[in-house]
mmCIF file of N, CA and C in Angstrom:
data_model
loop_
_atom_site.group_PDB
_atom_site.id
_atom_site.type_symbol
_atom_site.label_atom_id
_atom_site.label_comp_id
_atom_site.label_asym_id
_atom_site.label_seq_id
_atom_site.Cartn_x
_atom_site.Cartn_y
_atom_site.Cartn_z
ATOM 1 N N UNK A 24 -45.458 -23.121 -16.238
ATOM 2 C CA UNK A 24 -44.391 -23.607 -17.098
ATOM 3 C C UNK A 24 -43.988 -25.005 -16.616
ATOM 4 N N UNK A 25 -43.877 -25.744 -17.579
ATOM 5 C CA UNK A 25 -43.633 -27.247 -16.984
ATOM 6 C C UNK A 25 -41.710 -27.253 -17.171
ATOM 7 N N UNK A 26 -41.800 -29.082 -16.746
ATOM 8 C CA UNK A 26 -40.447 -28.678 -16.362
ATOM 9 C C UNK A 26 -39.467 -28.811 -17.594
ATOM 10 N N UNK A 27 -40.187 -29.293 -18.658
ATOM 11 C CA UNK A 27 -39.352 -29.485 -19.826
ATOM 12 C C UNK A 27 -39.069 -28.400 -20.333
ATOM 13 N N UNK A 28 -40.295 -27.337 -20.224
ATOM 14 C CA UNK A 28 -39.966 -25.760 -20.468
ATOM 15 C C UNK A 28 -38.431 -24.859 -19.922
ATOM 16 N N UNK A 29 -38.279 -25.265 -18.537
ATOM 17 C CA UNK A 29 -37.652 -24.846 -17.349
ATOM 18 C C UNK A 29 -36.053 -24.389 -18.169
ATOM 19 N N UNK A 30 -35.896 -23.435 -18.001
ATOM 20 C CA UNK A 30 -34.590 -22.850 -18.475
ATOM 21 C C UNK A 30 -33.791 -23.016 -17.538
ATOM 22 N N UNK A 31 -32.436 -23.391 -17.608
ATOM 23 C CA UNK A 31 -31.502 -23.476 -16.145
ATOM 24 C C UNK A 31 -30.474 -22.270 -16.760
ATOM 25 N N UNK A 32 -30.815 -21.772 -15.644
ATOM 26 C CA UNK A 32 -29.760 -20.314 -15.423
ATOM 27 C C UNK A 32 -28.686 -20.793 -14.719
ATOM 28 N N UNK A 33 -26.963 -21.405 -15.209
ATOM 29 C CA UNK A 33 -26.018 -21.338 -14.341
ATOM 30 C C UNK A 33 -25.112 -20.457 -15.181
ATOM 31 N N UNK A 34 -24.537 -19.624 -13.913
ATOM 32 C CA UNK A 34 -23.228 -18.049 -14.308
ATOM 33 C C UNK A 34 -22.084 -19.216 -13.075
ATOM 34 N N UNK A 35 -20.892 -17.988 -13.561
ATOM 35 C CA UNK A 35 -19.764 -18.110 -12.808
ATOM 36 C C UNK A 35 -19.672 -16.633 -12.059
ATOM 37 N N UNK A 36 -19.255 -16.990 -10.757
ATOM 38 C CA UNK A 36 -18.957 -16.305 -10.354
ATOM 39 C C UNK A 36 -17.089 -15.100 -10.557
ATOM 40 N N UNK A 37 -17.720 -14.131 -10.474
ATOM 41 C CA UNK A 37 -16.381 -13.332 -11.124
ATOM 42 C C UNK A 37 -15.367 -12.585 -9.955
ATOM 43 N N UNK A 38 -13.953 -13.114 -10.574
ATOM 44 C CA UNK A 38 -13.016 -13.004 -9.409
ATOM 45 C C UNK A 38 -12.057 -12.273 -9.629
ATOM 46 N N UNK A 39 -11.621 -11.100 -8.661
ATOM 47 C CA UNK A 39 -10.796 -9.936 -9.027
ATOM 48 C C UNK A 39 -9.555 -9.987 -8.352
ATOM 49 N N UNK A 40 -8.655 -9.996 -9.077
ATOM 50 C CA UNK A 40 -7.103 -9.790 -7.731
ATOM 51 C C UNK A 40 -6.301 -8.243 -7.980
ATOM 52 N N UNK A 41 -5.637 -7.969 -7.184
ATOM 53 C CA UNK A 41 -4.686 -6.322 -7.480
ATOM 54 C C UNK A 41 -4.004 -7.007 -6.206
ATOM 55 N N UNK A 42 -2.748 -7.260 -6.935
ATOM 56 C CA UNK A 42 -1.358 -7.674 -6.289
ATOM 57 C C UNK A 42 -0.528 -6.478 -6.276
ATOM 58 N N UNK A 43 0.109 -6.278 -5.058
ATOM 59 C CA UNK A 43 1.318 -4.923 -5.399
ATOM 60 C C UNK A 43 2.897 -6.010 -5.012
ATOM 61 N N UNK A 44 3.089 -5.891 -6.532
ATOM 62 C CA UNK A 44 4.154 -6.243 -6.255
ATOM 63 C C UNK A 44 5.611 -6.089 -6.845
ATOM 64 N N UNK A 45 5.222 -4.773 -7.223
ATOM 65 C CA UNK A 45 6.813 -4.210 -8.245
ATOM 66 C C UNK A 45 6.969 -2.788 -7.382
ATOM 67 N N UNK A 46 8.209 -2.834 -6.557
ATOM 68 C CA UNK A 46 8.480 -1.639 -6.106
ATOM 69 C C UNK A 46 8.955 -0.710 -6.698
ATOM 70 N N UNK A 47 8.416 0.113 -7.757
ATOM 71 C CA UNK A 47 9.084 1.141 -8.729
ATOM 72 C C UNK A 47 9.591 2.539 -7.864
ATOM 73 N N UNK A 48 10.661 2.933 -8.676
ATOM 74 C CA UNK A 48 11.561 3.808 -7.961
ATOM 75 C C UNK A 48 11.265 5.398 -8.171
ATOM 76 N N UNK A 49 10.070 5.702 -9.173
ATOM 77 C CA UNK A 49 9.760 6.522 -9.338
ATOM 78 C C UNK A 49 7.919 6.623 -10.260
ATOM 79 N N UNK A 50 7.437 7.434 -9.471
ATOM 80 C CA UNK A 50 5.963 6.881 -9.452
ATOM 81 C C UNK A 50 5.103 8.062 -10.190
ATOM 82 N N UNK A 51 5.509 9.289 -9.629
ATOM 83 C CA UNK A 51 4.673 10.572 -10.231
ATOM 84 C C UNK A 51 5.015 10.741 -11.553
ATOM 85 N N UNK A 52 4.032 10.601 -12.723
ATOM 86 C CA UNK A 52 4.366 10.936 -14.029
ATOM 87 C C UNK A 52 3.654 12.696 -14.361
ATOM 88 N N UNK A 53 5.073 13.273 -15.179
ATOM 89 C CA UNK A 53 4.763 14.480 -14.997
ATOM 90 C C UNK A 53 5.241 14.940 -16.816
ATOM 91 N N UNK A 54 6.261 14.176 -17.140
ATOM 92 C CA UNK A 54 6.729 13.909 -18.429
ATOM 93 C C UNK A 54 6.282 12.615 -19.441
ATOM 94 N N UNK A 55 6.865 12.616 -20.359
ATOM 95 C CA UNK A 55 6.629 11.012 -21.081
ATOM 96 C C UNK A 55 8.516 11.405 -20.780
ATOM 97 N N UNK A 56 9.349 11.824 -20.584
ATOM 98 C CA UNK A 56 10.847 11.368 -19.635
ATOM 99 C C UNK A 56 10.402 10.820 -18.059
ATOM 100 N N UNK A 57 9.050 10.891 -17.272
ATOM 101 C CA UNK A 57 9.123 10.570 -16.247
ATOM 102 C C UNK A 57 8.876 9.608 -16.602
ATOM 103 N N UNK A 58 7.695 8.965 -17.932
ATOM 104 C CA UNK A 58 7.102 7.710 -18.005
ATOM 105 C C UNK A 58 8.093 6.768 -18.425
ATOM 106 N N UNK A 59 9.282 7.052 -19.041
ATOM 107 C CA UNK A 59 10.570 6.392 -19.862
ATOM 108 C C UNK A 59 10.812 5.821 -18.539
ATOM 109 N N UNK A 60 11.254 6.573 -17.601
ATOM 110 C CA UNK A 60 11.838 5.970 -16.187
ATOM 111 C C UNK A 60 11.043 4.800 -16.251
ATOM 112 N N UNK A 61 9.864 5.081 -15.634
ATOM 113 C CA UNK A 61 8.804 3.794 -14.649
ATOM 114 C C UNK A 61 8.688 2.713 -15.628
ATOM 115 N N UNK A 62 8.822 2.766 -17.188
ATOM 116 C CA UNK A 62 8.461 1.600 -18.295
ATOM 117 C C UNK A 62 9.818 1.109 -18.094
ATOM 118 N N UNK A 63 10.515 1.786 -17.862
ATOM 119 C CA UNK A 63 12.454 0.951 -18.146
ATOM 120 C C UNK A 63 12.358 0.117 -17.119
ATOM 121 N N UNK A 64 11.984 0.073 -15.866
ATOM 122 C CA UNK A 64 11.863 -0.866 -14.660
ATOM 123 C C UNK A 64 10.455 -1.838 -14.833
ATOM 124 N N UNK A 65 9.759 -1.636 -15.781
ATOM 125 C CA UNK A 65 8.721 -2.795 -16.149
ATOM 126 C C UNK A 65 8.810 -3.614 -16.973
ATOM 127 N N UNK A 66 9.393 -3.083 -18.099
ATOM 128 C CA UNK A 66 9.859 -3.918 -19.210
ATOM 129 C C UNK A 66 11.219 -4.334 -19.559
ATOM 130 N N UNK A 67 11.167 -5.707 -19.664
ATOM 131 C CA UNK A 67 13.016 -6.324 -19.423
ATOM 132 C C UNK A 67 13.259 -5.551 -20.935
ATOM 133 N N UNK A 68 14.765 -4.771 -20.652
ATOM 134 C CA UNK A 68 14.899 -4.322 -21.918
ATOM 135 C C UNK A 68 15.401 -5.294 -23.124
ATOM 136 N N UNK A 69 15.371 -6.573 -22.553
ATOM 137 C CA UNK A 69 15.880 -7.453 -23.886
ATOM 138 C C UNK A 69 15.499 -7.845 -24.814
ATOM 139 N N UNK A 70 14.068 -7.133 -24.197
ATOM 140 C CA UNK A 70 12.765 -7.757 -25.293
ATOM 141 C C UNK A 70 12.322 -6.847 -26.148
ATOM 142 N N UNK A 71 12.606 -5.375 -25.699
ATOM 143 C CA UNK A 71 12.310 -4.229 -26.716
ATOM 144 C C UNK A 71 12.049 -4.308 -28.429
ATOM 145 N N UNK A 72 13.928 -5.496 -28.555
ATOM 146 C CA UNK A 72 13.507 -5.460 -30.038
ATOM 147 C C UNK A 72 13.122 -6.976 -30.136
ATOM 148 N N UNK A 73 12.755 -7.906 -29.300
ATOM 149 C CA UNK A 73 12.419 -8.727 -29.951
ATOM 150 C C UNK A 73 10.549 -9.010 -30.040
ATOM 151 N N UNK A 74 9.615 -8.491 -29.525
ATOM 152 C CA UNK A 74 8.525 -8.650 -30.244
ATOM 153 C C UNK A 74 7.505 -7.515 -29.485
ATOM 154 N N UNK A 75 6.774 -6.764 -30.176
ATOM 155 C CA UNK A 75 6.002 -6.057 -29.643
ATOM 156 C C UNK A 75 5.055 -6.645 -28.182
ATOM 157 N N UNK A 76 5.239 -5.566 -27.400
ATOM 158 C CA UNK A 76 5.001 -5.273 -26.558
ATOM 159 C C UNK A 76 3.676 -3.723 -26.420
ATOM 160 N N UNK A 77 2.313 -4.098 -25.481
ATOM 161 C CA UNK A 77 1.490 -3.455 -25.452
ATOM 162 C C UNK A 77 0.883 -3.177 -23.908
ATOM 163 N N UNK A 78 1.513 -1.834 -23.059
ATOM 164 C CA UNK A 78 1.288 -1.679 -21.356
ATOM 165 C C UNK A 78 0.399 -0.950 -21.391
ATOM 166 N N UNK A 79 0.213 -0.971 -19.991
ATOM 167 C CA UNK A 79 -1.159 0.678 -19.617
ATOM 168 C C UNK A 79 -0.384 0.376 -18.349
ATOM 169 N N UNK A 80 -0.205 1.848 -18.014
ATOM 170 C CA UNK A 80 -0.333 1.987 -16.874
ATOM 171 C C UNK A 80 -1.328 3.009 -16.313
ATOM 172 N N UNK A 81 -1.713 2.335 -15.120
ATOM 173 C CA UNK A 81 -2.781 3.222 -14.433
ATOM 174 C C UNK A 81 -2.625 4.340 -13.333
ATOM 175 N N UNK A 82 -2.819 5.451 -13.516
ATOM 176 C CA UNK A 82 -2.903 6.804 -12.738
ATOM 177 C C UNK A 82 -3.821 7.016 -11.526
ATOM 178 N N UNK A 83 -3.886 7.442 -10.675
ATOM 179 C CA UNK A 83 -4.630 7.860 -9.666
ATOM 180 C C UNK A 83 -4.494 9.371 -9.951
ATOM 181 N N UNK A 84 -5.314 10.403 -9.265
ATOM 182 C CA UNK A 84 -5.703 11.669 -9.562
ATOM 183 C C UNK A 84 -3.956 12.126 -9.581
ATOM 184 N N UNK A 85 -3.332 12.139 -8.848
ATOM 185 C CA UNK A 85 -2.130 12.713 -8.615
ATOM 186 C C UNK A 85 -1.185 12.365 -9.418
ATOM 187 N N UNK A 86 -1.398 11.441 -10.511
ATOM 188 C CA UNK A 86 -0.662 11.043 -11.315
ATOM 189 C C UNK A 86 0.616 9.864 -11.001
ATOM 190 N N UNK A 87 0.009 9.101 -9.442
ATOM 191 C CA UNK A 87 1.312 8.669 -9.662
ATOM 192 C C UNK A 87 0.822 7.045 -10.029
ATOM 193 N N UNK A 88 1.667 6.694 -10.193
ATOM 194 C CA UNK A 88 0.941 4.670 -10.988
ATOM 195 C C UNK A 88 0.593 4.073 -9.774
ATOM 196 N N UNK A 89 -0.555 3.788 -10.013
ATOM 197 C CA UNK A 89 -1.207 2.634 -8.888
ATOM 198 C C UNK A 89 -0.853 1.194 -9.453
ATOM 199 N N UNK A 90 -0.778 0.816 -10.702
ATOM 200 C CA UNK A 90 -0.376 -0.042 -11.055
ATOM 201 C C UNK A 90 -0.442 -0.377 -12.630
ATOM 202 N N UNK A 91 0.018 -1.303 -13.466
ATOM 203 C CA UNK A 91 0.716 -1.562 -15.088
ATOM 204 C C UNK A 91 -0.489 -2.661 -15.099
ATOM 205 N N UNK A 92 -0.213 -2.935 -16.157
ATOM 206 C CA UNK A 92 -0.293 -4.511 -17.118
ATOM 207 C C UNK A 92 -0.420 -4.342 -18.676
ATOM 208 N N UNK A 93 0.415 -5.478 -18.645
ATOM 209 C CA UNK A 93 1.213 -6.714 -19.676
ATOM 210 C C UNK A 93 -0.179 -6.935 -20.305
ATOM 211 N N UNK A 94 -1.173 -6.016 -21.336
ATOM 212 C CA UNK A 94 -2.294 -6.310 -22.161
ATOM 213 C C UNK A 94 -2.035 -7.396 -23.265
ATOM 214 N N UNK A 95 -0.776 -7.185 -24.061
ATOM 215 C CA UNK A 95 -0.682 -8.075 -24.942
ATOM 216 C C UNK A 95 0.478 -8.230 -25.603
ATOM 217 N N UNK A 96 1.180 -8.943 -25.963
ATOM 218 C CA UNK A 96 2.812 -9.436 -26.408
ATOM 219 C C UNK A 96 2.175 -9.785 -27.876
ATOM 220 N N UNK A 97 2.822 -9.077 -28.919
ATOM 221 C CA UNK A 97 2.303 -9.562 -30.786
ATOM 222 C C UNK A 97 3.621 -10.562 -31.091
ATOM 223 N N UNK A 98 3.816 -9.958 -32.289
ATOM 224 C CA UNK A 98 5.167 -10.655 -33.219
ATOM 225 C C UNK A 98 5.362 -9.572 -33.487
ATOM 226 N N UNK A 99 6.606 -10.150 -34.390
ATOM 227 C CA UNK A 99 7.383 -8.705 -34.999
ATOM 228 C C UNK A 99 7.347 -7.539 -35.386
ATOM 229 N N UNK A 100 6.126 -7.639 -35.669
ATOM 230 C CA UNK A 100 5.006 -6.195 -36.557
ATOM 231 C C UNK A 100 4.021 -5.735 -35.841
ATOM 232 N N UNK A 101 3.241 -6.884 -35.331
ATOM 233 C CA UNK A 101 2.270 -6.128 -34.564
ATOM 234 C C UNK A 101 1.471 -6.854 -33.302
ATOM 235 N N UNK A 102 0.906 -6.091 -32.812
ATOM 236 C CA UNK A 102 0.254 -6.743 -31.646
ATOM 237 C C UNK A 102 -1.607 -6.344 -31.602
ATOM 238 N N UNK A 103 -1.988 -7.261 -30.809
ATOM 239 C CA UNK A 103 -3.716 -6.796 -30.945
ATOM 240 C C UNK A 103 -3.786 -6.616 -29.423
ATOM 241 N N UNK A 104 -5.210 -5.477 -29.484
ATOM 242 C CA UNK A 104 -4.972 -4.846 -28.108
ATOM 243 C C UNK A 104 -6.804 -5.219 -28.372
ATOM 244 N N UNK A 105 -7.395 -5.257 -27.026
ATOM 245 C CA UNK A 105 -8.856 -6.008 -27.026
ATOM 246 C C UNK A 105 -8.929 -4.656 -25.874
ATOM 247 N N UNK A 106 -9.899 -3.693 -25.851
ATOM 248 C CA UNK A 106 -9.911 -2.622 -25.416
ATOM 249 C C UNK A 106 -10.869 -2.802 -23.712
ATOM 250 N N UNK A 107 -11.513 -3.875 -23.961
ATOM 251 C CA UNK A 107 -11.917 -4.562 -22.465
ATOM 252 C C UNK A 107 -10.866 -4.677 -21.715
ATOM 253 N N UNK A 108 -9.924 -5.530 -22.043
ATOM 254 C CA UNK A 108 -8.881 -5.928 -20.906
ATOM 255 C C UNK A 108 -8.121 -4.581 -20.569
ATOM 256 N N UNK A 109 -7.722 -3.944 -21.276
ATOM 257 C CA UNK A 109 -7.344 -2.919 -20.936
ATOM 258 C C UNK A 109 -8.249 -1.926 -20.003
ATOM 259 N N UNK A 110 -9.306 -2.114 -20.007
ATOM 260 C CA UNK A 110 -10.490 -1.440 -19.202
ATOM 261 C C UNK A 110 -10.545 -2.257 -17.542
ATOM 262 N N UNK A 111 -10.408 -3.294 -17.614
ATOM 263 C CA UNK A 111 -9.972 -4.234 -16.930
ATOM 264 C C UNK A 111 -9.316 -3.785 -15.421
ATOM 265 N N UNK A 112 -8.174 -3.350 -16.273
ATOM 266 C CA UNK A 112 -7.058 -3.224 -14.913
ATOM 267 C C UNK A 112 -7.209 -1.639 -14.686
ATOM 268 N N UNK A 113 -8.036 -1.211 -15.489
ATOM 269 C CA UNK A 113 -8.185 0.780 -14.961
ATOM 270 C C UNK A 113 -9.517 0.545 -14.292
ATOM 271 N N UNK A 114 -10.547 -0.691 -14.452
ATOM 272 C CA UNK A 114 -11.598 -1.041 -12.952
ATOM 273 C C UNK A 114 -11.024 -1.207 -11.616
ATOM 274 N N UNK A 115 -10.134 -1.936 -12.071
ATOM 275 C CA UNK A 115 -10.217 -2.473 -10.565
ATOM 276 C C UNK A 115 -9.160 -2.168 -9.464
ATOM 277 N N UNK A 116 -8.560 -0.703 -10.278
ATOM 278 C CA UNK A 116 -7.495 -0.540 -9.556
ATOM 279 C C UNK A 116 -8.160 0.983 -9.101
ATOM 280 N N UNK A 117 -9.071 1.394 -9.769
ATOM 281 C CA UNK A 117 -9.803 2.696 -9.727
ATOM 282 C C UNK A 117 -8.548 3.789 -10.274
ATOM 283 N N UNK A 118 -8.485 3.752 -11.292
ATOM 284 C CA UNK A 118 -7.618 4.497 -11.857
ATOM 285 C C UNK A 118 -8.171 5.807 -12.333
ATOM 286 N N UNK A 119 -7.974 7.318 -12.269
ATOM 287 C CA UNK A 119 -8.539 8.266 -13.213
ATOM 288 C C UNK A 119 -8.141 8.432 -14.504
ATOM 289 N N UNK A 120 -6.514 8.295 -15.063
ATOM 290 C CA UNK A 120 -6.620 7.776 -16.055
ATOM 291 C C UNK A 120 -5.170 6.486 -16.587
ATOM 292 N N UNK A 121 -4.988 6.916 -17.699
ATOM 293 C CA UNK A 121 -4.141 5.847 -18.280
ATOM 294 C C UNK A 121 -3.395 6.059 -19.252
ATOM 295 N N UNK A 122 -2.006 5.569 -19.158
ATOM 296 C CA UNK A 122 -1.040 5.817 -20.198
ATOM 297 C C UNK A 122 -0.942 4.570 -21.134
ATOM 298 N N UNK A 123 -0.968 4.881 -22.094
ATOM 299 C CA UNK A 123 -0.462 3.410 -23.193
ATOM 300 C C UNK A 123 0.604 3.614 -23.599
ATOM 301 N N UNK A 124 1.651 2.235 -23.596
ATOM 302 C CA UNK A 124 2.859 2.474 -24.061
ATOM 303 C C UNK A 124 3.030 1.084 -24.975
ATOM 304 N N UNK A 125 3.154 1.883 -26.315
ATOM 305 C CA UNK A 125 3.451 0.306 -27.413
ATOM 306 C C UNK A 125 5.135 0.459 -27.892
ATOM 307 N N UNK A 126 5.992 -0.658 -28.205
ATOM 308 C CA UNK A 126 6.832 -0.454 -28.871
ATOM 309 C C UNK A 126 7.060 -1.419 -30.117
ATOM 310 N N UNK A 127 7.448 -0.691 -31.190
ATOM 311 C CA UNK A 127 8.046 -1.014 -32.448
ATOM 312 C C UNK A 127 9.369 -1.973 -32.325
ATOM 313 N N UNK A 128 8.970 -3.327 -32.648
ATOM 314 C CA UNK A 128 10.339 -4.293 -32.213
ATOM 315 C C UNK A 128 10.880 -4.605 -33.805
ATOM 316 N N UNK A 129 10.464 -4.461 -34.926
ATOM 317 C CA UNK A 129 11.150 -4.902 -36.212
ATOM 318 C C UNK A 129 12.128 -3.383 -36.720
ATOM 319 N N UNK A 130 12.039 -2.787 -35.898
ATOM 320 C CA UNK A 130 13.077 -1.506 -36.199
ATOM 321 C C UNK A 130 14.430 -1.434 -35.446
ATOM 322 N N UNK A 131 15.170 -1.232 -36.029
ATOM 323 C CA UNK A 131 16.415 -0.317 -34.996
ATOM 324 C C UNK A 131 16.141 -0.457 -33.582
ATOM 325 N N UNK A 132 17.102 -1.217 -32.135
ATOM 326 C CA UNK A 132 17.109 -0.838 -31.104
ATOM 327 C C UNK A 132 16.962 0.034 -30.729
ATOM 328 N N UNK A 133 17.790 1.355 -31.290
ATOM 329 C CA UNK A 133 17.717 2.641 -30.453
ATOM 330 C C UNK A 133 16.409 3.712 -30.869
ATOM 331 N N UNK A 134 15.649 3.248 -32.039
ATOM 332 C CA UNK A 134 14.775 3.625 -32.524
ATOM 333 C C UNK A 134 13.821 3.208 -32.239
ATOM 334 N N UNK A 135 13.184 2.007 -31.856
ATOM 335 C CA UNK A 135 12.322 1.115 -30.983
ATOM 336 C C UNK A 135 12.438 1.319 -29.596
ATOM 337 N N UNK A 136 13.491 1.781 -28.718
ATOM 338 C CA UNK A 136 13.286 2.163 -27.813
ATOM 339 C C UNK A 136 12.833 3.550 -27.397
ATOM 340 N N UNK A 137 13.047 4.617 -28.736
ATOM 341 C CA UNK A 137 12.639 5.728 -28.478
ATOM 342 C C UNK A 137 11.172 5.962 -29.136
ATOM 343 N N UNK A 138 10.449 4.787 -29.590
ATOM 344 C CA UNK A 138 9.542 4.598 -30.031
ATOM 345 C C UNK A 138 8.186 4.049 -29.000
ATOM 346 N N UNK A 139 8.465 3.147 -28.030
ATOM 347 C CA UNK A 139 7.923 2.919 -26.910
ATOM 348 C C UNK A 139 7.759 3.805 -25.744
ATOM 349 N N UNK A 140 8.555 4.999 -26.113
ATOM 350 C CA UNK A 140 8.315 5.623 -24.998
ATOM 351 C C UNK A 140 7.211 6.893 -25.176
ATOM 352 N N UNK A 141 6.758 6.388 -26.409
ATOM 353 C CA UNK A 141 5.750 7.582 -27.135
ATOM 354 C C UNK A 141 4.423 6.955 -26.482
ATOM 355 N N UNK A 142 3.780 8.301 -26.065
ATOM 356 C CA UNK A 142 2.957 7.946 -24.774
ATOM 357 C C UNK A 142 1.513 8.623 -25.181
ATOM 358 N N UNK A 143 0.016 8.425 -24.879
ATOM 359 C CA UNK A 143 -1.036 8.774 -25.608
ATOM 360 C C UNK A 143 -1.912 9.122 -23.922
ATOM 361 N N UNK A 144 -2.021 9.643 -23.763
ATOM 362 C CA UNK A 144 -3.073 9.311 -22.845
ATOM 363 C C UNK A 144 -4.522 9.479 -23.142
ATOM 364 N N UNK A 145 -5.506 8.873 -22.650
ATOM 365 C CA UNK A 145 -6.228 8.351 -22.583
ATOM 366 C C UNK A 145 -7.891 8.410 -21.593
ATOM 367 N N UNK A 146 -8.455 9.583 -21.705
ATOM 368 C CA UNK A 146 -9.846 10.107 -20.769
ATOM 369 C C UNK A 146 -10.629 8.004 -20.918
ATOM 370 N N UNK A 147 -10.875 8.084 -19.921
ATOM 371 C CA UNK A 147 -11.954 6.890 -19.698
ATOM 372 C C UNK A 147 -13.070 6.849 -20.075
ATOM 373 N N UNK A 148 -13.774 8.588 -20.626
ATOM 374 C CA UNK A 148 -14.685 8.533 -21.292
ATOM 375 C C UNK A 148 -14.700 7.799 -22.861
ATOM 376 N N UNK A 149 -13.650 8.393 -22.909
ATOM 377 C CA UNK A 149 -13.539 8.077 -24.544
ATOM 378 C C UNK A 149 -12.865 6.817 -24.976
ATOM 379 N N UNK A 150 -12.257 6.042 -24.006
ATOM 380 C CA UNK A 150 -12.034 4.770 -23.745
ATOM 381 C C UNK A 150 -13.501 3.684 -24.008
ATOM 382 N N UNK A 151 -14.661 4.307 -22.955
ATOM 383 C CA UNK A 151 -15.884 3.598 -22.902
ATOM 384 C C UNK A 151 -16.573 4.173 -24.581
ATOM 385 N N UNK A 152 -16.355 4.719 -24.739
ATOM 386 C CA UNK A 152 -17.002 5.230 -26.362
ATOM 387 C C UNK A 152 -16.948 4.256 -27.139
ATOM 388 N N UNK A 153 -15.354 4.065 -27.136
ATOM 389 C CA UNK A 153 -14.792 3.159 -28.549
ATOM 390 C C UNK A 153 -15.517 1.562 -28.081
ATOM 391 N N UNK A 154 -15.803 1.529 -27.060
ATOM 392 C CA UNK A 154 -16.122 -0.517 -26.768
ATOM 393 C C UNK A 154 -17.557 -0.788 -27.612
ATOM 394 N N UNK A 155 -18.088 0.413 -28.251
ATOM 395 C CA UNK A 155 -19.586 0.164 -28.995
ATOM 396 C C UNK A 155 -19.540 0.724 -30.221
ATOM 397 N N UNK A 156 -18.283 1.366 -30.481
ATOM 398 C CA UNK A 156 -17.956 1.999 -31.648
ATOM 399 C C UNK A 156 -18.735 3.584 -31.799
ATOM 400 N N UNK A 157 -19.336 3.581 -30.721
ATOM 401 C CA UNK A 157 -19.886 5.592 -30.523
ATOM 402 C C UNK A 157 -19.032 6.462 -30.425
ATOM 403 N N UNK A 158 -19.366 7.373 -30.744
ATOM 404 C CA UNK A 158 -18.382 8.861 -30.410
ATOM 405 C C UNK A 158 -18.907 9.871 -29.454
ATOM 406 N N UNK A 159 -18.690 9.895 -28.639
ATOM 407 C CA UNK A 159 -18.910 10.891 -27.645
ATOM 408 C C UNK A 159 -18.049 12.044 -27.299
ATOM 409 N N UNK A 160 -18.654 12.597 -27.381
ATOM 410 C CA UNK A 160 -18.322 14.696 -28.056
ATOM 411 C C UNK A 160 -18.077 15.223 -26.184
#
């Protein structure tokens, strides 16, 4: 192969951080009332009604949070969730699984707050399913 042929292969190298740095006051989720607790100390409540808001928090076997993230902030109506990034922070924290917590900000305060605390969880199998659009049984 000559050199005009010559393909240049340059990548970036890929860089991971896991900061601990929110001392939450209560960690074992056993309820979606335990998960209300640990989201009320993550999310400033001032923002509830002003624009959607989209968390995960991540579980270790015992259920208690190894650690959150802030996936995506929308507008008034809605927010977009990119199902990588969210995969993201359940890599690298080695999470078994994961809670999602969205809230409804164009509604009622007290209705938007009891709306965010509606909780889905989430097998990692079926997490990796949806990134190719397969279904796995």
């Amino acid at each position: 192969m000559g050199k005009q042929n010559a393909i240049s292969n340059t990548f970036g190298e890929v860089q991971l951080s896991y900061k601990k740095k929110l001392q939450i006051q209560f960690r074992c989720i056993k309820s979606s009332s335990d998960t209300s607790k640990v989201i009320r100390q993550i999310l400033p409540i001032s923002q509830i009604n002003y624009r959607e808001h989209f968390y995960a928090l991540y579980l270790n076997n015992k259920n208690e949070v190894i650690g959150y993230h802030l996936i995506s902030v929308g507008g008034i109506t809605a927010t977009m969730v990119d199902i990588r990034i969210l995969l993201q922070g359940a890599l690298l924290c080695n999470s078994v699984a994961i809670l999602i917590l969205h809230n409804h900000s164009s509604v009622d305060i007290q209705i938007a707050q009891a709306l965010f605390l509606k909780v889905i969880v989430v097998a990692q199998q079926r997490i990796i399913s949806k990134i190719d659009g397969r279904h796995i049984a």
